[in-house]
mmCIF file of C-alpha atoms in Angstrom:
data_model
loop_
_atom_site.group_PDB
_atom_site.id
_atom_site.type_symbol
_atom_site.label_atom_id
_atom_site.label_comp_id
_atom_site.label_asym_id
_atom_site.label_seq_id
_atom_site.Cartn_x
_atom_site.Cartn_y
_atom_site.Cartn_z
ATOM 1 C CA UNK A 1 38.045 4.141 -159.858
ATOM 2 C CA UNK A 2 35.288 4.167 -162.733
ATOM 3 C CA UNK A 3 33.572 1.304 -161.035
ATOM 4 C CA UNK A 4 33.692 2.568 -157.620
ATOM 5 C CA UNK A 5 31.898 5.892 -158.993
ATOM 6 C CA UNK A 6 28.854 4.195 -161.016
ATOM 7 C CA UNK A 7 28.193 2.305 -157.853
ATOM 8 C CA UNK A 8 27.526 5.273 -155.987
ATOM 9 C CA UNK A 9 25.517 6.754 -158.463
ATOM 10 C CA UNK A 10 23.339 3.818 -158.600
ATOM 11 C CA UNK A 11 22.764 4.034 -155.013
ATOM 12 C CA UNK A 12 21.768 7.841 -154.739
ATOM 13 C CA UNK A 13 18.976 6.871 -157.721
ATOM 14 C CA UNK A 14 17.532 3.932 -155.815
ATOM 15 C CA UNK A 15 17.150 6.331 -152.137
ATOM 16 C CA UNK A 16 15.468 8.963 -154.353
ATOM 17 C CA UNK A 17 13.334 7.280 -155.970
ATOM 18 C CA UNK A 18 12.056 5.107 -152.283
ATOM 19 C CA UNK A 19 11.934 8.667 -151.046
ATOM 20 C CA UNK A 20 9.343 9.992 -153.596
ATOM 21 C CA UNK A 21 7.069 7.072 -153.369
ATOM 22 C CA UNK A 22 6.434 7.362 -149.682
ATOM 23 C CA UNK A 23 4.810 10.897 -150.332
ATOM 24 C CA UNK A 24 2.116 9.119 -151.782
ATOM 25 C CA UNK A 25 0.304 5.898 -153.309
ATOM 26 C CA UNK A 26 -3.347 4.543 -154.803
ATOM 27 C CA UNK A 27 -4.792 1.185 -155.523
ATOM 28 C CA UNK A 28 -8.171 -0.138 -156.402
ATOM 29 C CA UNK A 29 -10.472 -1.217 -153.838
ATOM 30 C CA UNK A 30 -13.506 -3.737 -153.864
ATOM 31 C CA UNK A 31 -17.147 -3.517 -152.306
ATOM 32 C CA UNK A 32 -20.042 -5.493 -153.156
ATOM 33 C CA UNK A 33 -23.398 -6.318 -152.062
ATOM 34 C CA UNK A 34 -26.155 -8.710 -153.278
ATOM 35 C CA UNK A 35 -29.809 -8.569 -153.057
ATOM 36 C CA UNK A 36 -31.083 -11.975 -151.991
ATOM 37 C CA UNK A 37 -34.930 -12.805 -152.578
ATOM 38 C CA UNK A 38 -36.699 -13.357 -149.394
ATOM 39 C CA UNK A 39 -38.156 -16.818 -148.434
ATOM 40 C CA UNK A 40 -41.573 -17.618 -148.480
ATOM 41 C CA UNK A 41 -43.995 -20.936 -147.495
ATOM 42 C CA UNK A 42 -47.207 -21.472 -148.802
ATOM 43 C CA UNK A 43 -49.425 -24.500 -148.271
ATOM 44 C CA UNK A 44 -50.696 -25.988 -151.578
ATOM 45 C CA UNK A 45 -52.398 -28.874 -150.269
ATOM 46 C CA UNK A 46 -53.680 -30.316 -147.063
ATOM 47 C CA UNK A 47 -52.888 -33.457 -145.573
ATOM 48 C CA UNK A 48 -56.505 -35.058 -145.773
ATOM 49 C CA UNK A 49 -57.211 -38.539 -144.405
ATOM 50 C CA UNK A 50 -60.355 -38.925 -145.992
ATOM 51 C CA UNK A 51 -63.299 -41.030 -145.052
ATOM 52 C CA UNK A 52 -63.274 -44.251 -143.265
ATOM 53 C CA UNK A 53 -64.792 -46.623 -140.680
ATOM 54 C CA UNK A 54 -63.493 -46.784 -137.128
ATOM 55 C CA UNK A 55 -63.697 -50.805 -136.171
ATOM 56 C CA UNK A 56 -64.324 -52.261 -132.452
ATOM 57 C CA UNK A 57 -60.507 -52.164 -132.510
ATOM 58 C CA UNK A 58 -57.978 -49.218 -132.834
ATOM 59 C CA UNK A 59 -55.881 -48.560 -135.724
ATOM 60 C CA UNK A 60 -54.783 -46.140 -138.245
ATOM 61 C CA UNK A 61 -54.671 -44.088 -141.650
ATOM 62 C CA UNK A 62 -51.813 -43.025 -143.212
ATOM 63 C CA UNK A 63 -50.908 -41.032 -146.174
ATOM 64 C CA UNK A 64 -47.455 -41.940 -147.880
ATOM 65 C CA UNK A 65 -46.084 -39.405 -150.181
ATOM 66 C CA UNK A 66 -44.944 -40.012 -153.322
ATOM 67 C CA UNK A 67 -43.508 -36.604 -154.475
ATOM 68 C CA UNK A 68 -45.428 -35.426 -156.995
ATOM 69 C CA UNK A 69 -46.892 -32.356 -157.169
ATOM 70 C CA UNK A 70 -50.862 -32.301 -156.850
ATOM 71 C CA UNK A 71 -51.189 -36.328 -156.449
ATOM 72 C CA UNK A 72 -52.499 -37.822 -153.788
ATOM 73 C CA UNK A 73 -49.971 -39.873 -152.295
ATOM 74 C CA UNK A 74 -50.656 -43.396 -151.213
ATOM 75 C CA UNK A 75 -53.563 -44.143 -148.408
ATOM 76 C CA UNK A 76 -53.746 -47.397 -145.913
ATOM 77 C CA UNK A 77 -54.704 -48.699 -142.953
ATOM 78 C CA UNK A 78 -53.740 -50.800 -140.048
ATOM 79 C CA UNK A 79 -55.580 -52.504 -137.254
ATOM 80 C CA UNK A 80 -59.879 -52.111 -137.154
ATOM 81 C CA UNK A 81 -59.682 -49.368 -139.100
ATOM 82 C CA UNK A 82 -61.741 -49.732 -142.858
ATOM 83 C CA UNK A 83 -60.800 -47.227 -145.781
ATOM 84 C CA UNK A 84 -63.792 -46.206 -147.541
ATOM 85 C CA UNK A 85 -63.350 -45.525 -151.129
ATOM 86 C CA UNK A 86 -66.797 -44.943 -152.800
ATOM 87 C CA UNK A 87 -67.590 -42.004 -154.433
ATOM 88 C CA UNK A 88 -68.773 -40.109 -151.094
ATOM 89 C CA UNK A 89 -65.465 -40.794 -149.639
ATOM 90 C CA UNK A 90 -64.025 -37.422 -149.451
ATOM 91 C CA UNK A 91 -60.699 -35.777 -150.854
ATOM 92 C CA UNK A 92 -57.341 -37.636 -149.395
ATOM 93 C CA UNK A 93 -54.277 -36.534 -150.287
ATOM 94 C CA UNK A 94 -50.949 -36.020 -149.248
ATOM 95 C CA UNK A 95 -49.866 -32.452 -147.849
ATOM 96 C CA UNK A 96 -47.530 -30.237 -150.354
ATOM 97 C CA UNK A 97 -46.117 -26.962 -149.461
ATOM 98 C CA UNK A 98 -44.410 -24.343 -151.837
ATOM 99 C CA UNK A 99 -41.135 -23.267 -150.722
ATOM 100 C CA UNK A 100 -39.642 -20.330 -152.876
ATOM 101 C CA UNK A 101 -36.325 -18.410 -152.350
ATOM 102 C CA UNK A 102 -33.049 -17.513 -154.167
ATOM 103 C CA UNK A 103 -31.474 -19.751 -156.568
ATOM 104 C CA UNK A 104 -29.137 -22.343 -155.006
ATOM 105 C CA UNK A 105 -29.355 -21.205 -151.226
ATOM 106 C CA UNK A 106 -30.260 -23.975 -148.645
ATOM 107 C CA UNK A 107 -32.742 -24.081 -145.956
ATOM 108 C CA UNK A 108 -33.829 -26.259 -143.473
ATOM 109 C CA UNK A 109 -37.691 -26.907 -142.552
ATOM 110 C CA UNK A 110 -39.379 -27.284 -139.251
ATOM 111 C CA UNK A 111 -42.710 -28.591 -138.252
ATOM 112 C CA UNK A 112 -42.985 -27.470 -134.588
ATOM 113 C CA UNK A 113 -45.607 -29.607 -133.339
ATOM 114 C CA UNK A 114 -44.690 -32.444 -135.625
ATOM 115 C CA UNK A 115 -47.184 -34.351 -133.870
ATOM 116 C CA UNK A 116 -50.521 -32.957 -132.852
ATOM 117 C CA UNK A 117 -54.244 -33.774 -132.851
ATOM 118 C CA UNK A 118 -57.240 -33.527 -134.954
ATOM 119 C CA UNK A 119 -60.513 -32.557 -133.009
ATOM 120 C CA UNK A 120 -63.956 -32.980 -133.926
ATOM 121 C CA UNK A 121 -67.470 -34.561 -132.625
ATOM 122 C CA UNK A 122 -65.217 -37.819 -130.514
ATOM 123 C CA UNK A 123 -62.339 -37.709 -129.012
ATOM 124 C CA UNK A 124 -58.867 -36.381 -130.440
ATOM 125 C CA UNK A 125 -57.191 -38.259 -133.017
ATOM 126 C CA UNK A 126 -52.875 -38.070 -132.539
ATOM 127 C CA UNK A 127 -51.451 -37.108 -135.896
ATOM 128 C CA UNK A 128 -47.799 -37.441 -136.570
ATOM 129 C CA UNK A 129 -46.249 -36.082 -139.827
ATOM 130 C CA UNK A 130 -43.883 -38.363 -141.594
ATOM 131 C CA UNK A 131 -40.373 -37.092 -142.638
ATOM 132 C CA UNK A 132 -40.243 -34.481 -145.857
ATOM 133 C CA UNK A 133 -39.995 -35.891 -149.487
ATOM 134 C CA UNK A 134 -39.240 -33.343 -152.006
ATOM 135 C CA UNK A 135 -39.661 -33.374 -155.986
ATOM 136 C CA UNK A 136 -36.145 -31.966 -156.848
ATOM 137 C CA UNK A 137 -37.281 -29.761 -159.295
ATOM 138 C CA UNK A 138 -36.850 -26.144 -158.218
ATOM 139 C CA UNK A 139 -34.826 -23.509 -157.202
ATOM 140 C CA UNK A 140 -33.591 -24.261 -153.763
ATOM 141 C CA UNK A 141 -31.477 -26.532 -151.881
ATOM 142 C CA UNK A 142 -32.549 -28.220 -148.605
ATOM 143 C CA UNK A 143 -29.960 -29.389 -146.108
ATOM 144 C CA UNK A 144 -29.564 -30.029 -142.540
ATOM 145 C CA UNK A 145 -30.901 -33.444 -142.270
ATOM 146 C CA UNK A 146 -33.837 -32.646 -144.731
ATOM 147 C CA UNK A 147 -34.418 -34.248 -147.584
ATOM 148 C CA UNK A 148 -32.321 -32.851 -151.359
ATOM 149 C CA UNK A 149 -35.298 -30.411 -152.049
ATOM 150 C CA UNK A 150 -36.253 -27.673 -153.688
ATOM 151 C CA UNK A 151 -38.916 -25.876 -154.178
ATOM 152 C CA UNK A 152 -42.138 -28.075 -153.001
ATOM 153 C CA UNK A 153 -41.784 -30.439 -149.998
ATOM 154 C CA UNK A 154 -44.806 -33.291 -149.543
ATOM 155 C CA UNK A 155 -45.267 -34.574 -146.029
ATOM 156 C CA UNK A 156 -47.462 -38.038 -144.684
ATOM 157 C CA UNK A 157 -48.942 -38.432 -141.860
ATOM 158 C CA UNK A 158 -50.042 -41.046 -139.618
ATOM 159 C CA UNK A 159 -53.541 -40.786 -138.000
ATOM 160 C CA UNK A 160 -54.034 -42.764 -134.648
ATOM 161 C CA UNK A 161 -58.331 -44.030 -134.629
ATOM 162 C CA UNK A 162 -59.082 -45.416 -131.624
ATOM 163 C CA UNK A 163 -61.890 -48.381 -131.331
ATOM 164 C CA UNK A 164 -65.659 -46.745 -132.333
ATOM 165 C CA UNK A 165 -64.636 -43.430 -132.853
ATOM 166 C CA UNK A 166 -66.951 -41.424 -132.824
ATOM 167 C CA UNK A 167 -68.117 -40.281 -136.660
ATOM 168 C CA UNK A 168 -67.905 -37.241 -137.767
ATOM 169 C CA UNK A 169 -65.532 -34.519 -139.043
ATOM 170 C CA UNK A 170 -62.444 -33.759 -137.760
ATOM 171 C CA UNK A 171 -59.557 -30.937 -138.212
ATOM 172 C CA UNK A 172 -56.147 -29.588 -137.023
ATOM 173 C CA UNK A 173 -53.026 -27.699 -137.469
ATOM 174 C CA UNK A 174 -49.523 -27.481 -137.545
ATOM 175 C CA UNK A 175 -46.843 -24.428 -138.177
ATOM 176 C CA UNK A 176 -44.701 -25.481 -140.869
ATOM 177 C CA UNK A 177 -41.641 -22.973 -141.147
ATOM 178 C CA UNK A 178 -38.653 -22.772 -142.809
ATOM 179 C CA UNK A 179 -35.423 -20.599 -142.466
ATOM 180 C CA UNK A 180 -32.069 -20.262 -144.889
ATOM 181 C CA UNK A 181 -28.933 -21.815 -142.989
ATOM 182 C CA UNK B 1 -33.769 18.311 -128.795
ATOM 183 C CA UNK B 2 -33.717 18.424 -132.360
ATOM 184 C CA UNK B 3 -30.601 15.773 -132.076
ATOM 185 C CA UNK B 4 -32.411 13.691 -129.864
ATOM 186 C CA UNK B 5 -35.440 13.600 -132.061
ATOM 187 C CA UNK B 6 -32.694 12.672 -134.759
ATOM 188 C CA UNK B 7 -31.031 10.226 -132.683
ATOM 189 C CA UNK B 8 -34.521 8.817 -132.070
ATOM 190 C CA UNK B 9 -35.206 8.263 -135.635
ATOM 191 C CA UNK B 10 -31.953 6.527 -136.314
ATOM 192 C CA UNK B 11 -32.494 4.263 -133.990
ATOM 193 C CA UNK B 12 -36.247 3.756 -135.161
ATOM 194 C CA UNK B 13 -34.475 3.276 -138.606
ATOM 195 C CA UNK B 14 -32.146 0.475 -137.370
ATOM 196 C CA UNK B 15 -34.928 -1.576 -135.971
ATOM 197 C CA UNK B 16 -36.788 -1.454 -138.910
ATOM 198 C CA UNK B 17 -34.214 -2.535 -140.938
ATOM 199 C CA UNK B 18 -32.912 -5.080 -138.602
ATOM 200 C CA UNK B 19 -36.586 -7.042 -138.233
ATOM 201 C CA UNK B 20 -37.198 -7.006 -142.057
ATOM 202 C CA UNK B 21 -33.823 -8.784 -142.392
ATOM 203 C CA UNK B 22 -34.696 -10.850 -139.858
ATOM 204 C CA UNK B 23 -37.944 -11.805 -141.550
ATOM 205 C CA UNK B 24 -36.990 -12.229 -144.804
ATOM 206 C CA UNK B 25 -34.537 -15.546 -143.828
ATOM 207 C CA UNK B 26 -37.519 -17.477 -142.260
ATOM 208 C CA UNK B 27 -41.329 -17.715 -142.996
ATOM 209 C CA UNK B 28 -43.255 -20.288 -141.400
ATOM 210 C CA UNK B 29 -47.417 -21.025 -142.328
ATOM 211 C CA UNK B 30 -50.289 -22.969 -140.842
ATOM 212 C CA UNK B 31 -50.429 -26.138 -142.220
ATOM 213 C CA UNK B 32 -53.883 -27.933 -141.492
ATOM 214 C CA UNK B 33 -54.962 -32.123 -141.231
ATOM 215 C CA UNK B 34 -58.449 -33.511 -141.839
ATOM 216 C CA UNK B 35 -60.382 -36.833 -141.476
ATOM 217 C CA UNK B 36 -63.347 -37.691 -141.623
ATOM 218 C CA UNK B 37 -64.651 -41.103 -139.703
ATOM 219 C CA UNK B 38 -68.177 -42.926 -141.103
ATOM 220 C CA UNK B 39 -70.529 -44.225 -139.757
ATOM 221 C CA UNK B 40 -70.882 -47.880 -140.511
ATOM 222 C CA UNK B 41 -73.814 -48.568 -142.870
ATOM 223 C CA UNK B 42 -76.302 -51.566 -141.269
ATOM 224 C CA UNK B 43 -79.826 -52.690 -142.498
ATOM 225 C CA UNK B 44 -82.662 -54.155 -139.936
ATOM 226 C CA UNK B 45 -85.598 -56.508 -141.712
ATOM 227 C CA UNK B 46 -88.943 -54.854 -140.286
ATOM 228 C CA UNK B 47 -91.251 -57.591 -141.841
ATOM 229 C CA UNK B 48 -91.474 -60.063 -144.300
ATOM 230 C CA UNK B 49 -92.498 -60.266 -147.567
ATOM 231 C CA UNK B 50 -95.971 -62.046 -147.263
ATOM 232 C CA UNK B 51 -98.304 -62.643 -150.386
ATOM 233 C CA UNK B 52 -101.431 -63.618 -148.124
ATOM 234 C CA UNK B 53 -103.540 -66.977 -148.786
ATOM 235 C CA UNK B 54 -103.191 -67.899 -152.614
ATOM 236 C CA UNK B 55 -105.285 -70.793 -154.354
ATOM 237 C CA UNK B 56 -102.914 -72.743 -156.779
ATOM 238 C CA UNK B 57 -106.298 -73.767 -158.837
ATOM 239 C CA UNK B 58 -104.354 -74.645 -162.544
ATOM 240 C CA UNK B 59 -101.187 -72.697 -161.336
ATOM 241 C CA UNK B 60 -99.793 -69.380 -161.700
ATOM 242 C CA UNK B 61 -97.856 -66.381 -160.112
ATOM 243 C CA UNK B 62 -98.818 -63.784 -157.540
ATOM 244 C CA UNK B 63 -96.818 -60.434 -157.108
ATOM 245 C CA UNK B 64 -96.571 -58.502 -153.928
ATOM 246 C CA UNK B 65 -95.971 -55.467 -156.263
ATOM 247 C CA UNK B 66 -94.609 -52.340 -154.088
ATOM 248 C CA UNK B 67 -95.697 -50.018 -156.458
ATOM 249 C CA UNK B 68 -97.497 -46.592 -155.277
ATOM 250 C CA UNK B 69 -95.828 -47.313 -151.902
ATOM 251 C CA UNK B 70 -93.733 -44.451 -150.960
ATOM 252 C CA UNK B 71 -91.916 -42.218 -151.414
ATOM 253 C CA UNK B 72 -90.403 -43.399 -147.933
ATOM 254 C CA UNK B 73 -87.637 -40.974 -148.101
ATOM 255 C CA UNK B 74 -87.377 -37.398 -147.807
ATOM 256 C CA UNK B 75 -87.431 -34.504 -145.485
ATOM 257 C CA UNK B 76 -89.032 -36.755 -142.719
ATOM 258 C CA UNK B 77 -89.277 -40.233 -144.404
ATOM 259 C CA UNK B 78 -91.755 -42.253 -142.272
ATOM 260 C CA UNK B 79 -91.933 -46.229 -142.251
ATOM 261 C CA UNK B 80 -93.884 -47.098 -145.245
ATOM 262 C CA UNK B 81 -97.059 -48.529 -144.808
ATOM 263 C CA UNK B 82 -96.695 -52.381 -145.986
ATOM 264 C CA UNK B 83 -100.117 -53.974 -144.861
ATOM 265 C CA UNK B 84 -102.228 -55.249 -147.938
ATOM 266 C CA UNK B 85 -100.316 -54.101 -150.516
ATOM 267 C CA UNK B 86 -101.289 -55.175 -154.401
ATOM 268 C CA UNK B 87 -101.517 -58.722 -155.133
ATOM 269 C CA UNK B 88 -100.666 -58.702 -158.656
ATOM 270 C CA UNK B 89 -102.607 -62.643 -160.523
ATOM 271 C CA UNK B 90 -101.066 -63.400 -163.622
ATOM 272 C CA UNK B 91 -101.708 -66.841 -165.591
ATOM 273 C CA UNK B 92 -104.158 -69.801 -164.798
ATOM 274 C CA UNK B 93 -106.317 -69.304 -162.514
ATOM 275 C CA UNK B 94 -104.807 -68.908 -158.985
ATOM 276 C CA UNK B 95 -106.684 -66.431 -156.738
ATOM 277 C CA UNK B 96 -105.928 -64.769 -153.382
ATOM 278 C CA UNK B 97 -107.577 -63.985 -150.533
ATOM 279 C CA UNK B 98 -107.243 -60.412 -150.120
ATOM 280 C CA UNK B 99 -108.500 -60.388 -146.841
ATOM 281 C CA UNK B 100 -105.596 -62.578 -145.570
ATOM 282 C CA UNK B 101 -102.709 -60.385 -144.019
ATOM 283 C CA UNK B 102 -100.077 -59.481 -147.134
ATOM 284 C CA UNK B 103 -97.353 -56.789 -147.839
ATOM 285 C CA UNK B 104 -94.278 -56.417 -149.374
ATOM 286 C CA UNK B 105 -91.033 -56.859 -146.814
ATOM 287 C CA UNK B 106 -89.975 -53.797 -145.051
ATOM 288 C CA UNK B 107 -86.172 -52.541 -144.378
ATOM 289 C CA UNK B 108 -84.726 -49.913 -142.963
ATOM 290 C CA UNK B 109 -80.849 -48.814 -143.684
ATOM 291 C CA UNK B 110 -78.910 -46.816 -141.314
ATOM 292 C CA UNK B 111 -75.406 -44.748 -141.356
ATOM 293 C CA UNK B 112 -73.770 -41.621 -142.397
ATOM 294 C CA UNK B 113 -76.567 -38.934 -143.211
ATOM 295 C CA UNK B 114 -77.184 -37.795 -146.624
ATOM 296 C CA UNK B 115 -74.349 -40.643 -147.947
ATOM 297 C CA UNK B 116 -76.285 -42.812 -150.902
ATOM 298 C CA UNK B 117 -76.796 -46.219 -151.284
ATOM 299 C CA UNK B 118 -77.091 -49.028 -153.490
ATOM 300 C CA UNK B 119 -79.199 -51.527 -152.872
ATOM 301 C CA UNK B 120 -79.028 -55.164 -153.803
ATOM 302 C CA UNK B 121 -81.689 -57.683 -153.566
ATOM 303 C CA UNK B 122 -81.397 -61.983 -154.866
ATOM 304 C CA UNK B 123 -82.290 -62.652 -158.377
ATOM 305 C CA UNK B 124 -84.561 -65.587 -157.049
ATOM 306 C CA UNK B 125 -85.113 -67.901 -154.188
ATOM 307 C CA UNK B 126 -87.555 -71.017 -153.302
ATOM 308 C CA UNK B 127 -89.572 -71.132 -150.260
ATOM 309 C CA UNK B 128 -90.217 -74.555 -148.227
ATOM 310 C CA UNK B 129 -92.976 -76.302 -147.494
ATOM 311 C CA UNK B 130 -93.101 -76.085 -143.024
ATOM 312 C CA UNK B 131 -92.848 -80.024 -142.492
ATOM 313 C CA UNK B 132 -91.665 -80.730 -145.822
ATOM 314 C CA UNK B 133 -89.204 -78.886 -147.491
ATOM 315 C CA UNK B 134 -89.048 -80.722 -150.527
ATOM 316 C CA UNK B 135 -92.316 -78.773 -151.488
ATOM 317 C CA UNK B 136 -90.782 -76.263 -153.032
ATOM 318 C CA UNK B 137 -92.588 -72.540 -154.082
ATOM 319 C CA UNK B 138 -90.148 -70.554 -156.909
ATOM 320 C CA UNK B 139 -89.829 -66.380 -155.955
ATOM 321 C CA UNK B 140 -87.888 -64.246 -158.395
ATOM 322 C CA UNK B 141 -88.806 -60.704 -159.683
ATOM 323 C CA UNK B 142 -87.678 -58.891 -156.863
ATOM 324 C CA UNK B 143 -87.701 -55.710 -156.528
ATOM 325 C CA UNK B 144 -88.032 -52.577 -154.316
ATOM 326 C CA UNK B 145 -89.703 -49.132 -154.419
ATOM 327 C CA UNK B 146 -86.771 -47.314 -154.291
ATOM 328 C CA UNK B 147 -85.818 -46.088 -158.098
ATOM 329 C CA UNK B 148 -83.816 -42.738 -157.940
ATOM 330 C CA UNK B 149 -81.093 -41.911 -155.294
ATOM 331 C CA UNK B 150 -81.635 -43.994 -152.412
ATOM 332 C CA UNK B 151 -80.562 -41.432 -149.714
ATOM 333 C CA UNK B 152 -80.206 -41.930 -145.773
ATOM 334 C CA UNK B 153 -81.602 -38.823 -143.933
ATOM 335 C CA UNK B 154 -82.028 -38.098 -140.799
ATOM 336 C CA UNK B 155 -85.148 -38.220 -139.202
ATOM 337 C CA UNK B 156 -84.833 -35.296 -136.536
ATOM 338 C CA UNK B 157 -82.015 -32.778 -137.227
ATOM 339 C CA UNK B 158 -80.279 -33.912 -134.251
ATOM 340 C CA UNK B 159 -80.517 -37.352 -134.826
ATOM 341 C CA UNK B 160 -76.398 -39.029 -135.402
ATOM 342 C CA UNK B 161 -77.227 -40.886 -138.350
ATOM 343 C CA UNK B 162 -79.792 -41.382 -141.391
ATOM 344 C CA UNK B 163 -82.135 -43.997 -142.075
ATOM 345 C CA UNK B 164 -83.744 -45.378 -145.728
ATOM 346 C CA UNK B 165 -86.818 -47.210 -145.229
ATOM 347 C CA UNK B 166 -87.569 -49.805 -148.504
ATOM 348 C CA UNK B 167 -90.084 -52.102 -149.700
ATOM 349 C CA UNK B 168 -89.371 -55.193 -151.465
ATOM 350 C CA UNK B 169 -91.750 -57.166 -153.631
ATOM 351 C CA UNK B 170 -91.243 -60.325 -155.697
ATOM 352 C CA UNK B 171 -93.392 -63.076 -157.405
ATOM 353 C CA UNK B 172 -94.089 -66.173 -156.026
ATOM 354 C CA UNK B 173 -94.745 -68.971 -158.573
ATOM 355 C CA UNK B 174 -97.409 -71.859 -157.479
ATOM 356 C CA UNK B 175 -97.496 -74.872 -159.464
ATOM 357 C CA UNK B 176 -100.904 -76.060 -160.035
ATOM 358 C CA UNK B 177 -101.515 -78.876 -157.282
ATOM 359 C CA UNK B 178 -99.407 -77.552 -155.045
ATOM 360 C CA UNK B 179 -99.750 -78.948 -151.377
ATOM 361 C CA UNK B 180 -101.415 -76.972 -149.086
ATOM 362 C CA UNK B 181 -99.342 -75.713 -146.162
ATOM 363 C CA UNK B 182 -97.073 -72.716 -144.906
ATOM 364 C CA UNK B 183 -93.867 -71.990 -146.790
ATOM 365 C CA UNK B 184 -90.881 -69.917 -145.941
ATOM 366 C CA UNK B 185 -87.914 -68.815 -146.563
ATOM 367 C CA UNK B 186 -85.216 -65.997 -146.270
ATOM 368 C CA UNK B 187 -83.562 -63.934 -148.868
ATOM 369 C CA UNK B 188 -80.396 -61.587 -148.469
ATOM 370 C CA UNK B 189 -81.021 -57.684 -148.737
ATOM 371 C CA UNK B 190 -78.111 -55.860 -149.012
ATOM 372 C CA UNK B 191 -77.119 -52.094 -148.478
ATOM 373 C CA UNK B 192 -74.125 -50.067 -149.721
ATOM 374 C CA UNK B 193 -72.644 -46.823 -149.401
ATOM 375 C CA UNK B 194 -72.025 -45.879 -153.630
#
């Protein structure tokens, strides 16, 4: 009979107190937010072929990058096309951009018109960009097929000359852009 | 009206907000490609180096000097004038004939205006006896008029490419009893861009 009492008891305690916690309740919620620095391209350095004789057959310059922030990269030539390296030569060097952003995001870079032409007094010379090379010493991460980057990126190119081109100075562009993924 | 002017600037607001977002993930820039191609540098021989009738009497050396020719460069270089010339006697006592035709050899260079060049001329060189080459006359001293910055300019603004016009002198040596006769021979100019 004792027993059969305290179990009763014990079961009117446990409905009252369910009862009094459906009347009301708290916890602690979470928000946050975070301020990401915007992305931003600059061009430090032109891609710039130089000076150098077009032959009676067609050929080539091209600039090979080597990664290194302000060099020049590596110029050569194929087919009747002469490098001229005297001291009137003009600058060659490798093109560099600046790629700055926040810390440890990636991004993936675009030349639109990866190949386009250079105009001046002859006719147009085809320029194709070679694939990125980065210096891996910055702040952000490339991915998406692009080379481990961060924040400068040097590019080559590859300048068609046909046979006598025409001398003179010659010039052209390309959009270089760059998004985070 | 004064909600729709509010709704109006809401939505204004959410544009706004919306395109700097959009333009703070991407940023693209002009990059820009340049070449220049050269003309290729050539030389053309105008006339030769020609020290006239010389009389070997007991020997000795004659210079076609090209000094006080020139300049031949600037603004609007001209050809230099090489006829006569100075006939430069030294040791024995060989003469000339200075009414014979003489003058220093004459050169012009051609390529990419305003570019500099060196030039080079041959430390020495015999000339042949015409009939008998074993005769044998010894040049050396050569030399051209050309002492600062050789430069190639253009003759007419419009003109494609620049021109250097040069004189080159040497000395002739001629042995006393030397055989009478014509001699010749050719030396190698050369022209480079520094």
């Amino acid at each position: 009979m004792k027993k059969s009492f305290m179990l009763v008891a014990a079961a009117f305690l446990a409905f009252a107190g369910t009862a009094a916690a459906q009347n009301s309740a708290s916890t602690t919620g979470h928000a946050s937010a975070r301020v990401i620095l915007p992305i931003t391209i600059g061009e430090d350095q032109t891609l710039a072929f130089g000076g150098f004789f077009a032959g009676a057959t067609s050929g080539t310059v091209d600039i090979a990058t080597n990664g290194v922030s302000g060099a020049t990269g590596t110029r050569t030539s194929t087919g009747g096309v002469t490098l001229y390296t005297g001291s009137q030569a003009g600058a060659w060097h490798q093109n560099e951009f600046s790629i700055e952003g926040e810390i440890g995001f990636t991004y993936t870079t675009v030349i639109t018109n990866n190949t386009f032409n250079l105009t001046g007094p002859g006719s147009p010379m085809s320029c194709t960009m070679t694939a990125p090379v980065a210096n891996g010493g910055g702040s952000v991460t490339v991915v998406g097929g692009e080379s481990p980057d961060n924040d400068d990126v040097f590019r080559g190119g590859s300048l068609s000359v046909a046979a006598f081109q025409a001398s003179g100075s010659y010039a052209g562009t390309f959009t270089y852009a760059v998004a985070y993924n | 009206m004064k909600k729709v002017n509010q709704l109006f600037m809401l939505v204004a607001l959410l544009a706004g907000l919306s395109s700097a977002a959009i333009a703070q993930t991407t940023a693209s820039t002009s990059g820009h490609a340049s070449a220049r191609v050269i003309t290729a540098i050539g030389i053309q021989n105008v006339s030769p180096i020609n020290w006239g009738s010389l009389i070997p009497g007991s020997g000795g050396d004659a210079t076609q000097d090209v000094s006080g020719i020139g300049p031949v460069t600037g603004p609007t270089p001209q050809p230099p004038v090489t006829t006569g010339g100075v006939i430069a006697i030294a040791q024995g006592s060989m003469d000339a004939i200075h009414t014979s035709p003489r003058g220093p050899a004459t050169f012009y260079a051609y390529g990419e205006p305003n570019f500099t060049v060196a030039i080079t001329l041959p430390a020495m060189m015999d000339l042949h006896r015409i009939g008998n080459p074993g005769d044998i006359l010894h040049v050396d001293n050569f030399h051209h008029n050309n002492v600062g910055t050789a430069t190639l300019v253009k003759l007419v603004p419009s003109d494609a490419v620049g021109v250097l016009f040069f004189v080159v002198g040497a000395t002739v040596t001629v042995p006393a009893g030397s055989p009478r006769g014509w001699y010749d021979g050719d030396f190698q100019v050369s022209v480079a861009y520094n």
